[in-house]
Amino acid sequence: MENSATLNDIQKVVWDGRLPIQITLAPEESRTYDQTDPYLISYPRISYLNFLLPRLKAFFSSSLIEPNVEHHVGWLSFEGVPLKWHLPAGLLYDLYAGADPASRGSRSDDSDSNDEYLPWRLVVHFTAWPSGELVKLDGSGGVMHDAFINSVKEADFLRNGNAKGIMSLSKEDSSGLWDSVQDVNLSSFQRISNILLPPPSQPFRNIPIRLFLPLPPDSGSPSLKVVQSLVPPTLPAGSVAASQATLSRGSPVPQTQTVGTALNALLPHLFPSRRTPVLAKPVLHGAAVPMSTPVEELVRSSMYADGWLYVVIRMMG
């Protein structure tokens, strides 16, 4: 991550990432119960599953017991868990179904080692909306749009200390940002994102990062825990990590915040070491993230479309 060309290359790989998904209609909503053909698609990790609802409604309309239902009442689930529509598809996969990144390529029969994980098998429902789990959508897509823009504003505020960037966008650019996400158009996204991001010479105020910890099966809830706190791009002067770095280098120069130092500060019980994953590992876009990666560079190259780093914490062993 030494130059802008490298950052752009990484961002292209992130936006090119796709998931093979198999979607079936909930049996209780089908006229033929279990005889309905599945919907198959290679879907962008960076995108949102609910963009598929119009296509899924059209595909399954002939099999629906209630064929006149509106597409926006549809929702998707994985192994009985309603999937939160405001989270990107890749994040949802990493949370609930992703194979252990460390195992990939580690065995000679690797081509068969992930068969149980792919394609990602989901179920679409058009009735019995899970009100306790999901906020209802609307036919115009306004609810999804507003949720995305609000998330962009939060990230903008953390990066800059204010939300002037997103608030000062022209109407064309504001609409273009949302369109670039729906169309998975990286060049259009980069043009607008570069307006929002501080230049490389100007460090972020704080890093927009959220850590996702899936709860264990015996927790009594198929939910997840989200950890978020202020994470500056450099280590606070009074922190233990900064003091140790100063002693080792003999210089008071601000030390870069890495994935390891951030995780050690936010989740010390899971990350007792700042350099080596011992009990858990950070996963982003389906890959284990090196602990030495500077968090600000990680945002610039690998953030999701709303400006956030969504890191899944996966237990080891």
C-alpha positions as a printed NumPy array, in Angstrom:
array([[  0.   ,   0.   ,   0.   ],
       [  2.8  ,   2.382,  -0.828],
       [  1.172,   4.463,  -3.543],
       [ -2.16 ,   5.424,  -5.011],
       [ -1.784,   2.962,  -7.883],
       [ -1.497,   0.1  ,  -5.407],
       [ -4.471,   1.392,  -3.41 ],
       [ -6.573,   1.588,  -6.576],
       [ -5.535,  -1.945,  -7.552],
       [ -6.653,  -3.288,  -4.183],
       [ -9.929,  -1.382,  -4.413],
       [-10.581,  -2.885,  -7.848],
       [-10.042,  -6.383,  -6.484],
       [-12.455,  -5.613,  -3.641],
       [-15.145,  -4.373,  -6.032],
       [-14.594,  -7.303,  -8.398],
       [-15.19 ,  -9.821,  -5.584],
       [-18.273, -11.97 ,  -6.126],
       [-20.228, -14.702,  -4.378],
       [-22.013, -17.629,  -6.06 ],
       [-25.479, -17.603,  -4.488],
       [-28.347, -20.077,  -4.723],
       [-31.732, -18.718,  -3.623],
       [-34.803, -20.864,  -3.109],
       [-38.37 , -19.823,  -2.34 ],
       [-39.604, -20.533,   1.184],
       [-41.477, -23.864,   0.865],
       [-44.54 , -22.602,   2.767],
       [-44.98 , -19.841,   0.16 ],
       [-44.68 , -22.1  ,  -2.897],
       [-47.521, -23.788,  -4.733],
       [-45.231, -26.706,  -5.497],
       [-43.566, -26.757,  -2.07 ],
       [-40.104, -28.183,  -2.819],
       [-40.252, -28.404,  -6.622],
       [-39.43 , -24.758,  -7.375],
       [-36.19 , -24.239,  -9.311],
       [-33.583, -22.159,  -7.455],
       [-32.369, -18.749,  -8.574],
       [-28.617, -18.802,  -9.25 ],
       [-26.382, -15.758,  -9.508],
       [-22.777, -14.591,  -9.135],
       [-23.293, -11.542,  -6.96 ],
       [-20.951,  -8.65 ,  -6.037],
       [-19.7  ,  -8.808,  -2.471],
       [-19.781,  -5.014,  -2.228],
       [-23.495,  -4.83 ,  -3.08 ],
       [-26.688,  -5.369,  -1.074],
       [-28.869,  -8.464,  -1.292],
       [-32.14 ,  -6.546,  -1.357],
       [-31.302,  -5.162,  -4.803],
       [-32.212,  -8.699,  -5.937],
       [-35.807,  -8.559,  -4.697],
       [-37.427,  -7.31 ,  -7.952],
       [-35.683, -10.086,  -9.903],
       [-36.541, -12.705,  -7.293],
       [-40.2  , -11.669,  -7.271],
       [-40.341, -11.954, -11.08 ],
       [-38.478, -15.293, -11.079],
       [-40.7  , -16.942,  -8.449],
       [-43.994, -15.218,  -9.339],
       [-45.464, -18.279, -11.084],
       [-44.77 , -20.398,  -7.99 ],
       [-46.003, -17.987,  -5.329],
       [-49.192, -18.788,  -3.464],
       [-49.742, -15.023,  -3.357],
       [-48.407, -13.887,  -6.771],
       [-49.599, -10.285,  -6.377],
       [-47.371,  -9.565,  -3.413],
       [-45.05 ,  -6.544,  -3.767],
       [-41.333,  -7.215,  -4.161],
       [-40.311,  -4.855,  -1.35 ],
       [-41.984,  -7.061,   1.281],
       [-39.435,  -9.749,   0.45 ],
       [-36.619, -10.697,   2.798],
       [-33.792, -13.207,   2.781],
       [-32.629, -15.678,   5.384],
       [-29.739, -18.064,   5.949],
       [-30.356, -21.163,   8.038],
       [-33.399, -19.482,   9.57 ],
       [-31.621, -16.223,  10.393],
       [-33.107, -13.081,   8.741],
       [-30.316, -11.227,   6.937],
       [-30.075,  -7.525,   7.715],
       [-30.669,  -5.708,   4.444],
       [-28.51 ,  -2.664,   5.347],
       [-25.326,  -4.77 ,   5.534],
       [-23.329,  -5.602,   2.37 ],
       [-23.606,  -9.117,   0.935],
       [-19.929,  -9.907,   1.456],
       [-20.077,  -8.935,   5.118],
       [-23.163, -11.106,   5.677],
       [-21.442, -14.073,   4.049],
       [-18.299, -13.622,   6.153],
       [-20.446, -13.373,   9.278],
       [-22.645, -16.387,   8.793],
       [-21.196, -18.748,   6.218],
       [-17.626, -17.862,   5.272],
       [-15.02 , -20.608,   5.19 ],
       [-11.982, -20.066,   7.398],
       [ -9.687, -17.849,   5.269],
       [ -6.607, -19.469,   6.789],
       [ -7.653, -22.873,   5.457],
       [ -7.905, -21.837,   1.832],
       [ -5.095, -23.188,  -0.267],
       [ -3.636, -25.098,   2.665],
       [ -4.572, -28.553,   1.344],
       [ -4.007, -30.319,  -1.941],
       [ -7.738, -31.016,  -2.317],
       [ -8.588, -27.346,  -1.839],
       [-10.972, -27.419,  -4.797],
       [-13.308, -29.596,  -2.71 ],
       [-12.592, -28.138,   0.72 ],
       [-15.165, -25.309,   0.467],
       [-18.029, -27.232,  -1.149],
       [-20.061, -26.943,   2.044],
       [-19.799, -23.134,   1.927],
       [-20.492, -22.38 ,  -1.755],
       [-22.794, -21.636,  -3.367],
       [-24.237, -19.636,  -0.52 ],
       [-27.707, -21.104,  -0.044],
       [-30.334, -18.536,   0.916],
       [-34.114, -18.56 ,   1.2  ],
       [-36.366, -15.728,   0.03 ],
       [-39.658, -14.977,   1.775],
       [-42.488, -12.671,   0.724],
       [-44.66 , -13.077,   3.831],
       [-44.221, -13.069,   7.622],
       [-41.863, -10.092,   7.736],
       [-39.605, -10.475,  10.828],
       [-40.472,  -7.121,  12.426],
       [-38.327,  -7.836,  15.464],
       [-35.231,  -8.256,  13.285],
       [-35.649,  -5.972,  10.26 ],
       [-36.95 ,  -2.481,   9.505],
       [-39.603,  -2.563,   6.784],
       [-38.728,  -1.449,   3.26 ],
       [-40.757,   0.649,   0.839],
       [-41.57 ,   0.236,  -2.827],
       [-39.552,   3.253,  -4.013],
       [-36.3  ,   2.167,  -2.378],
       [-36.192,   5.3  ,  -0.232],
       [-35.649,   3.434,   3.024],
       [-32.569,   1.653,   1.678],
       [-31.224,   4.877,   0.142],
       [-31.66 ,   6.841,   3.363],
       [-30.009,   4.114,   5.444],
       [-27.014,   4.093,   3.104],
       [-26.623,   7.89 ,   3.064],
       [-26.904,   8.044,   6.863],
       [-24.105,   5.483,   7.09 ],
       [-22.005,   7.573,   4.672],
       [-22.605,  10.63 ,   6.877],
       [-21.463,   8.755,   9.989],
       [-18.253,   7.652,   8.254],
       [-17.67 ,  11.171,   6.933],
       [-18.095,  12.632,  10.416],
       [-15.581,  10.218,  11.94 ],
       [-12.998,  10.816,   9.192],
       [-13.216,  14.617,   9.247],
       [-14.806,  15.623,  12.538],
       [-17.84 ,  16.886,  10.615],
       [-20.152,  15.774,   7.799],
       [-19.534,  18.773,   5.546],
       [-18.196,  16.54 ,   2.776],
       [-21.341,  14.528,   2.189],
       [-23.623,  17.47 ,   3.007],
       [-21.902,  19.688,   0.423],
       [-22.128,  17.171,  -2.414],
       [-24.153,  18.341,  -5.369],
       [-27.489,  16.637,  -5.933],
       [-25.979,  14.964,  -8.983],
       [-23.032,  13.568,  -7.025],
       [-25.21 ,  12.497,  -4.111],
       [-27.466,  10.563,  -6.481],
       [-24.42 ,   9.335,  -8.377],
       [-22.936,   7.827,  -5.228],
       [-26.021,   5.693,  -4.652],
       [-26.259,   4.825,  -8.349],
       [-22.615,   3.696,  -8.389],
       [-23.38 ,   1.261,  -5.575],
       [-26.461,  -0.139,  -7.3  ],
       [-24.577,  -0.466, -10.601],
       [-21.308,  -1.62 ,  -8.926],
       [-19.545,   1.085, -10.944],
       [-16.14 ,   1.572,  -9.345],
       [-14.947,   4.459, -11.538],
       [-18.07 ,   6.481, -10.757],
       [-17.767,   5.619,  -7.064],
       [-14.082,   6.613,  -6.944],
       [-14.766,  10.003,  -8.508],
       [-17.292,  10.888,  -5.789],
       [-15.47 ,   9.101,  -2.973],
       [-12.335,  11.124,  -3.694],
       [-14.353,  14.259,  -2.953],
       [-15.29 ,  12.883,   0.466],
       [-11.939,  11.415,   1.513],
       [ -9.247,  13.731,   2.883],
       [ -6.162,  13.841,   0.625],
       [ -3.347,  11.401,   1.564],
       [ -1.368,  14.305,   3.035],
       [ -4.189,  15.008,   5.503],
       [ -4.696,  12.233,   8.078],
       [ -8.137,  11.119,   9.166],
       [ -9.518,  12.445,  12.443],
       [-10.721,   8.918,  13.302],
       [-11.134,   5.622,  11.466],
       [-14.689,   4.517,  10.585],
       [-14.457,   0.896,  11.715],
       [-16.945,  -1.584,  13.144],
       [-16.053,  -5.008,  14.476],
       [-18.581,  -7.829,  14.176],
       [-18.486, -10.716,  16.622],
       [-20.952, -13.543,  15.888],
       [-22.471, -14.813,  19.119],
       [-21.977, -18.495,  20.026],
       [-24.831, -20.961,  19.305],
       [-25.618, -21.315,  23.023],
       [-26.12 , -17.563,  23.467],
       [-29.877, -17.956,  23.01 ],
       [-29.968, -15.506,  20.099],
       [-28.82 , -15.913,  16.473],
       [-27.596, -12.332,  16.538],
       [-24.223, -10.642,  16.625],
       [-22.31 ,  -8.121,  18.662],
       [-20.995,  -4.928,  17.082],
       [-18.056,  -3.108,  18.639],
       [-17.327,   0.493,  17.689],
       [-15.121,   3.125,  19.293],
       [-12.992,   6.1  ,  18.321],
       [ -9.858,   4.804,  16.579],
       [ -7.35 ,   7.527,  15.6  ],
       [ -4.942,   6.869,  12.682],
       [ -1.952,   7.227,  15.026],
       [ -1.453,   5.807,  18.498],
       [ -2.439,   8.123,  21.355],
       [  0.717,   9.495,  23.002],
       [ -0.156,   8.053,  26.396],
       [ -0.997,   4.55 ,  25.226],
       [  1.142,   1.574,  26.201],
       [  1.718,   0.664,  22.553],
       [  2.89 ,   4.174,  21.697],
       [  5.222,   4.278,  24.714],
       [  6.76 ,   0.934,  23.801],
       [  7.198,   2.013,  20.186],
       [  8.911,   5.227,  21.298],
       [ 11.267,   3.289,  23.569],
       [ 12.156,   0.808,  20.848],
       [ 12.739,   3.462,  18.198],
       [ 14.043,   6.19 ,  20.426],
       [ 11.815,   8.791,  18.801],
       [  8.639,  10.652,  19.845],
       [  7.342,  10.581,  16.254],
       [  3.626,   9.573,  16.208],
       [  3.273,   5.853,  15.59 ],
       [  0.869,   4.531,  12.97 ],
       [ -2.239,   2.762,  14.192],
       [ -2.287,  -0.76 ,  12.778],
       [ -4.998,  -3.391,  12.709],
       [ -3.163,  -5.136,  15.542],
       [ -2.891,  -2.092,  17.816],
       [ -6.538,  -1.179,  17.194],
       [ -7.788,  -4.7  ,  17.966],
       [ -5.58 ,  -4.908,  21.041],
       [ -7.129,  -1.669,  22.318],
       [-10.746,  -2.545,  21.471],
       [-10.765,  -6.29 ,  22.185],
       [ -7.754,  -7.032,  24.413],
       [ -9.241, -10.323,  25.654],
       [ -9.349, -11.666,  22.074],
       [ -6.205,  -9.9  ,  20.833],
       [ -3.653,  -9.934,  23.677],
       [ -0.893,  -9.524,  21.072],
       [ -0.698,  -6.536,  18.727],
       [  1.41 ,  -8.468,  16.222],
       [  0.122, -12.039,  16.069],
       [ -3.432, -13.463,  16.07 ],
       [ -3.605, -15.817,  19.048],
       [ -7.264, -16.426,  19.845],
       [ -9.04 , -14.767,  16.927],
       [ -8.314, -13.222,  13.553],
       [ -9.725, -10.197,  11.661],
       [-11.467, -10.962,   8.361],
       [-12.322,  -8.375,   5.7  ],
       [-13.777,  -9.15 ,   2.257],
       [-13.278, -12.858,   2.881],
       [ -9.562, -12.568,   3.655],
       [ -7.593, -12.568,   6.896],
       [ -6.11 ,  -9.089,   7.41 ],
       [ -2.412,  -8.83 ,   8.423],
       [ -2.124,  -7.34 ,  11.896],
       [  0.596,  -4.931,  10.699],
       [ -1.69 ,  -3.215,   8.165],
       [ -2.113,   0.55 ,   8.826],
       [ -5.818,   1.129,   9.419],
       [ -6.001,   4.385,   7.468],
       [ -4.519,   2.752,   4.37 ],
       [ -6.946,  -0.117,   4.847],
       [ -9.874,   2.321,   4.766],
       [ -8.64 ,   4.018,   1.608],
       [ -8.197,   0.726,  -0.259],
       [-10.731,  -1.666,   1.232],
       [-13.661,   0.222,   2.75 ],
       [-17.183,  -0.779,   1.838],
       [-19.193,   1.574,  -0.349],
       [-20.555,   3.54 ,   2.623],
       [-17.027,   4.391,   3.797],
       [-16.825,   1.88 ,   6.649],
       [-14.436,  -0.931,   7.468],
       [-16.632,  -3.853,   8.538],
       [-14.276,  -6.377,  10.102],
       [-15.507,  -9.813,  11.13 ],
       [-13.778, -11.351,  14.141],
       [-13.384, -15.089,  13.612],
       [-12.282, -17.377,  16.414],
       [ -9.277, -19.582,  15.749],
       [ -9.075, -23.292,  16.355]])
